[in-house]
Every structure is written in structure tokens, then in C-alpha cells.
Amino acid sequence: MATAVRTNTDLAFQRCLTPDCGATYDVGEVRTGCSECGGLLDVAYDWDRLPVPDSLQVFEQKWARRNDPLCRSGVWRFHELLPFAPPEKVVTIGEGQTMLCPSDGVGKFVGVNSGGLFLEYEGLNPSGSFKDNGMTAAFTHAHTISAKRAACASTGNTSASLALYCGISKLMQAVIFIGSGKISYGKLSQALDYGALTIQIAGDFDDAMQRVREISEKLGIYLVNSVNPFRLEGQKTIMYRVLEGLSWQVPDWIVVPGGNLGNSSAFGKAFLELRELGLIDRVPRLAIVNAVGANTLHELVEVRGQRWNGGRVDHQAAGEYYQELDKGERRASTIASAIEINRPVNYQKCLRALDVCQGVVREVTDQQILDAKAQVGASGLGCEPASAASVAGARLLRREGVIAPSDRVVCVLTGHQLKDPTATVAYHTTDQQEFNRVLGSRGVKRAEFANRAVAVPNDLDEIIRAIQLNS
Ligand code: F0G
């Protein structure tokens, strides 16, 4: 795609992640990687010449100015920490008005002390997932360079978010790529309803991702997947809001599901910058949780010992692993369809986040995910399966003794409960055949926390008896 005009002089620019390369590019260029070394790009800032507040408390004052869309947005409220676009170019639909909820119910399940477990509920975003945090940022960048079409490959939430921003703003057409049969109905219904051009390809997310990169390059369509560094700028704000929810105290742990690794990478960058700017004095530890059926990061980091290594990432190790996957015809497979990804595009950046935050990676089974999801639901919020991987992972780390009972733990709930009702209903069903069809085939054997519907004849006395028996 053609290079566009500068938007913010050189106060913001793009920089190759690989320290030995460090090539820089104008903020107005559309790129998904470094043309010198192929590394991923960061959005970087000349902080010394930018008006950075000297304390995070300053951001609370914006609550009083909620009539201004930039103050209402939970992303742009923190504009000073992602100043790559001029305020008049920002495209916002009021994303990021999410909340950090303490949950003793989930805390008990995880095994931490009362008051120690928090859920960062990103399902409250306009399209129902955390993606809107990043989409407003990528969309704003796309708008600054006058893009007319934007594309993504998606397991469902990115596409729902892109479709929503296009539908509301009418600034661009959404072109989305999904794997056939790989996306939950809730998410597919959003993309269709909001009017996105929906390309369903015969393949999975990894195939769709590869294709959309080729096609957006070829046709000059703006790519909004998280390989786009501007996306991650918006997702940093999830961590700012977590800190705000804790009165600016840094928790001990942030636990997040890992798919394409955009979130975890963004969180690492957020803490790295806050520390550099002197706005926090320590960073939390980061736990990234894969599903067993889509566990590339776990395999590479915890089994094969891959590390950031001061930026000297051994890309060959990942390449060899992908070859093994291809040879064995191994495809990602998990009930948590949002994270059913074997080739995470942000792998390199995520290794940096693990380094910055003394991170760990764990994998959890579909059984563990669904049990954790039922506990999140019973605590009142609910989430989609992928989101519950964070809670399942926190529980595992607590059992291993890596997380202490006295630790303050924040689990990020990435998507709304209504995104994927099929898995939820199958978990709670009394119909064994339906259970087996949806979940049994994935190795899920029991629904320990099921809340089963009580079937009764259409008879007043029988209904009253059922209520008395069950209350
Ligand atoms: N949770 C949910 C609900 C998601 O939709 C995704 C990713 C993740 C977790 C993983 O986040 O990629 O930042 O590691 N969904 C993408 C999509 C891939 O297309 O909607 P990640």
C-alpha cells in the first residue's frame, strides 16, 4: 500500500522491534513488518517532547469531562499514552467503558484469599469483546491515511469489531476472512448484520491469516489484525484501566488467554512504557494461557525454552515447530474457538512481554476451560470459552504454587458470554446426546458445575412442586 502523509511529525514513529535492527518508519506508513529484517514493528514515541502527565491520577480528571467523546472513551481518555494521531482524526464509538470487578466466588475457585481476585470484564465493549480497544486505534490510523477498505482474518471477534466500526462510521468497507465452520454464531451474526463483506474460506484461522496478508498487500486494503502495531496501542489501555480500578496499585498477576498474542504483547508494552516514564515503580507478572489444542506459545516457551534474549529471538526454532505441525498435519483444535490458532503473528513481541513481566505460559484443557467458564458465569458476569482460559490458568498456577494465596490476581475476561452460546448450553444441558455432540468429541467428560433446566409437564401443581423441590 502507498505511503501516506505524516500525521504527527516525528513525535511518533514506527520502529522495528529487533534491537539490532531498530529501523524506523514514518507513522503515516502502512506496514505490518520491518522491510530490513522482517521483524514486527512498535509504535514508538519521542516522550521527551510530548506532554506526558507526571502521575496516572491525572487521567481520573477526565471522568468529569465525559461530554467530550475523547474523554468518554476508555481508550482515548489515555490519549497522552498513545499519541500517534491528532485528536480530530480519532474515530471513537465509546469503547473501553469496561470495569474491573472483584469476585470472591471465582477467587475461591482459583484458590486465592478473599479480595484477591479481579475480573477485567472486556465483554462490555460495544461489539462485546476487548477487540474494540484495538480497533478504534487501528481504525483511527486507517482514517488518518484515508483508507477506504479495511480487512482482517478472524476467529470472530476482530471481524465483529471491524464490521461495527465500519458500519457506524461509514468511513470504510469491512472485508473479513473467516475459516469455514470455525466461528461461533454470535460472532458471525455480528459481521453479517453490520454489513461486512464476509469471505468464508475453506480452511482455518491460520489459513485465513496468511491469505488476508497476501490479499491486503496485493489490493492495497488496510489490514487491522494485531500484526498492525497501531491496534496494540489501543489494547494497552486495558491495563491502564486495570490499574485505575486498583487505585493505581500494580497487581501481582495479570492472566490472559493467548491466541494471536496481541493482547499479551500490548500489555507488555504498556508496562514497559509506564515504567520507563516513571509512572509505575514495578510491573506485574504476566501469565498467558493457551488451550491444549492450540498451544504453540506453551510449546515454544515452556517446553523448548525459547526466550526474548535481548531481542535476539531464535526464529528458526519457531519455523521448525511449524514444519513439524505441517508434517503431522496438526491443526489447532479447541472449544475455545477464539484462540484456536497455531501460528500466532505476535510471537516475537509476546516474548518481549514475557521478558518484561517475568511471564509464564500455561496450557489448559477444554474441560478446565468450560469448568472455569461455568464458575465465571455463576459469579454473575459470564464470558465466552476463550476468556475463561485465564481463570483456568490462574487456578492451575495457584495449584502449582506459582501464584500464592495472598497474591492479587487480575484475570482478563476478553469476550461476552453471549458470543458463543452453543458451548454454554451444551455444558448445562440434560441432553446427553447434545453434550456428546458438542463437547464429548473434544474430550470434555463432565459438567461439574452445570445448572440444568428442570423439565416439567404443563401442569400448575407439577410446576409448583418442581419449584419447591429445587429451591
Ligand atoms: N479472547 C477472545 C475472546 C478473542 O477473541 C481472542 C482473539 C483472544 C482471546 C486471543 O487474543 O489474539 O490477542 O492473543 N481473537 C482474534 C479474533 C484472533 O480474530 O477475533 P490474542
XYZ file of C-alpha atoms in Angstrom, residues 296-461:
166
model
C 2.271 -23.049 20.203
C 3.423 -20.466 22.735
C 3.431 -23.005 25.550
C 5.387 -25.459 23.456
C 7.966 -22.922 22.307
C 8.480 -21.172 25.646
C 7.885 -23.740 28.344
C 8.924 -26.917 26.514
C 11.567 -25.694 24.043
C 12.875 -22.869 26.220
C 12.540 -20.008 23.722
C 13.163 -16.544 25.158
C 13.319 -12.863 24.121
C 17.037 -12.991 24.739
C 17.605 -9.249 24.500
C 15.800 -9.201 21.154
C 17.876 -11.984 19.607
C 14.896 -14.285 19.097
C 15.639 -17.658 17.548
C 13.112 -17.507 14.694
C 14.363 -20.794 13.334
C 13.021 -22.641 16.380
C 9.500 -21.420 15.647
C 9.955 -22.227 11.957
C 10.985 -25.780 12.780
C 7.998 -26.210 15.065
C 5.632 -25.033 12.315
C 7.203 -27.519 9.944
C 6.536 -30.262 12.464
C 2.916 -29.154 12.693
C 2.589 -29.273 8.917
C 4.293 -32.632 8.645
C 1.989 -34.178 11.226
C -0.991 -32.341 9.665
C -1.733 -30.933 13.093
C -4.345 -28.213 13.130
C -5.419 -26.059 16.050
C -8.463 -27.530 17.778
C -10.266 -26.319 20.900
C -13.776 -25.490 22.084
C -12.368 -22.020 22.783
C -12.653 -21.111 19.089
C -11.400 -17.536 19.652
C -7.933 -18.867 20.488
C -7.898 -21.762 18.027
C -4.653 -20.519 16.488
C -1.376 -22.356 15.880
C 0.722 -19.619 14.261
C 0.463 -16.544 16.452
C 1.576 -13.496 14.474
C 2.781 -11.599 17.536
C 5.068 -14.348 18.810
C 8.212 -12.171 18.734
C 6.519 -9.289 20.547
C 4.991 -11.626 23.069
C 8.432 -12.964 24.002
C 9.365 -9.393 24.914
C 6.229 -9.086 27.065
C 7.144 -12.304 28.880
C 10.611 -10.898 29.464
C 9.374 -7.532 30.742
C 6.822 -9.119 33.076
C 8.694 -12.251 34.198
C 5.942 -14.120 32.435
C 4.894 -17.737 32.359
C 2.845 -19.697 29.838
C 0.408 -22.470 30.658
C -1.970 -24.688 28.695
C -5.402 -25.789 29.865
C -7.782 -28.445 28.555
C -11.233 -27.767 27.150
C -12.628 -29.423 30.289
C -10.748 -26.964 32.505
C -11.841 -24.056 30.324
C -15.519 -24.978 30.491
C -15.472 -25.624 34.235
C -13.813 -22.239 34.785
C -16.319 -20.636 32.443
C -19.212 -22.069 34.469
C -17.681 -20.567 37.609
C -17.352 -17.172 35.961
C -20.978 -17.470 34.859
C -22.125 -18.471 38.351
C -20.348 -15.411 39.724
C -22.624 -13.272 37.598
C -20.640 -11.931 34.686
C -20.249 -14.761 32.249
C -17.792 -14.941 29.387
C -17.082 -16.892 26.243
C -14.941 -20.066 26.441
C -11.621 -18.491 25.376
C -11.917 -15.857 28.083
C -12.274 -18.484 30.777
C -8.853 -19.855 29.873
C -7.489 -17.028 32.033
C -9.371 -18.263 35.095
C -8.487 -21.902 34.395
C -4.842 -20.871 34.001
C -4.859 -18.890 37.248
C -6.239 -21.928 39.056
C -3.536 -24.139 37.599
C -0.800 -21.689 38.603
C -2.253 -21.461 42.098
C -2.215 -25.253 42.390
C 1.389 -25.318 41.227
C 2.227 -22.765 43.902
C 3.394 -20.222 41.312
C 0.571 -17.903 42.323
C 0.400 -17.513 46.116
C -2.919 -17.441 48.034
C -2.168 -13.882 49.116
C -1.466 -12.617 45.578
C -3.647 -10.045 43.851
C -4.667 -11.593 40.564
C -6.429 -9.978 37.594
C -7.960 -12.316 35.006
C -8.913 -10.629 31.755
C -12.350 -11.691 30.507
C -11.870 -10.972 26.845
C -15.340 -11.645 25.408
C -19.010 -11.504 26.356
C -20.986 -14.531 27.487
C -23.420 -14.259 24.540
C -20.690 -14.611 21.923
C -20.802 -18.398 21.971
C -23.992 -19.813 23.487
C -23.552 -23.238 21.865
C -20.797 -24.331 24.235
C -22.619 -22.887 27.241
C -25.931 -24.571 26.513
C -24.210 -27.883 25.771
C -22.414 -27.684 29.142
C -25.644 -27.119 31.065
C -27.849 -29.444 29.027
C -29.674 -32.527 30.279
C -29.497 -33.986 26.777
C -26.565 -36.377 26.828
C -26.563 -36.678 23.051
C -26.208 -32.930 22.641
C -23.464 -32.878 25.301
C -21.567 -35.596 23.455
C -22.048 -33.971 20.070
C -20.714 -30.550 21.066
C -18.338 -31.322 23.932
C -17.691 -35.074 24.133
C -15.898 -35.012 20.817
C -13.444 -32.554 22.431
C -12.632 -34.771 25.386
C -14.993 -32.996 27.785
C -16.373 -35.720 30.063
C -18.337 -33.984 32.774
C -20.112 -30.754 33.579
C -19.349 -30.478 37.265
C -20.854 -27.008 37.601
C -23.828 -27.456 35.288
C -27.053 -25.664 36.112
C -29.608 -27.921 34.493
C -33.043 -26.806 33.370
C -35.857 -28.662 35.174
C -38.327 -30.213 32.736
C -41.956 -30.260 33.939
C -45.321 -31.029 32.401
C -47.543 -28.039 31.696
C -49.440 -28.509 34.949
C -49.786 -25.985 37.801
C -49.221 -28.444 40.663
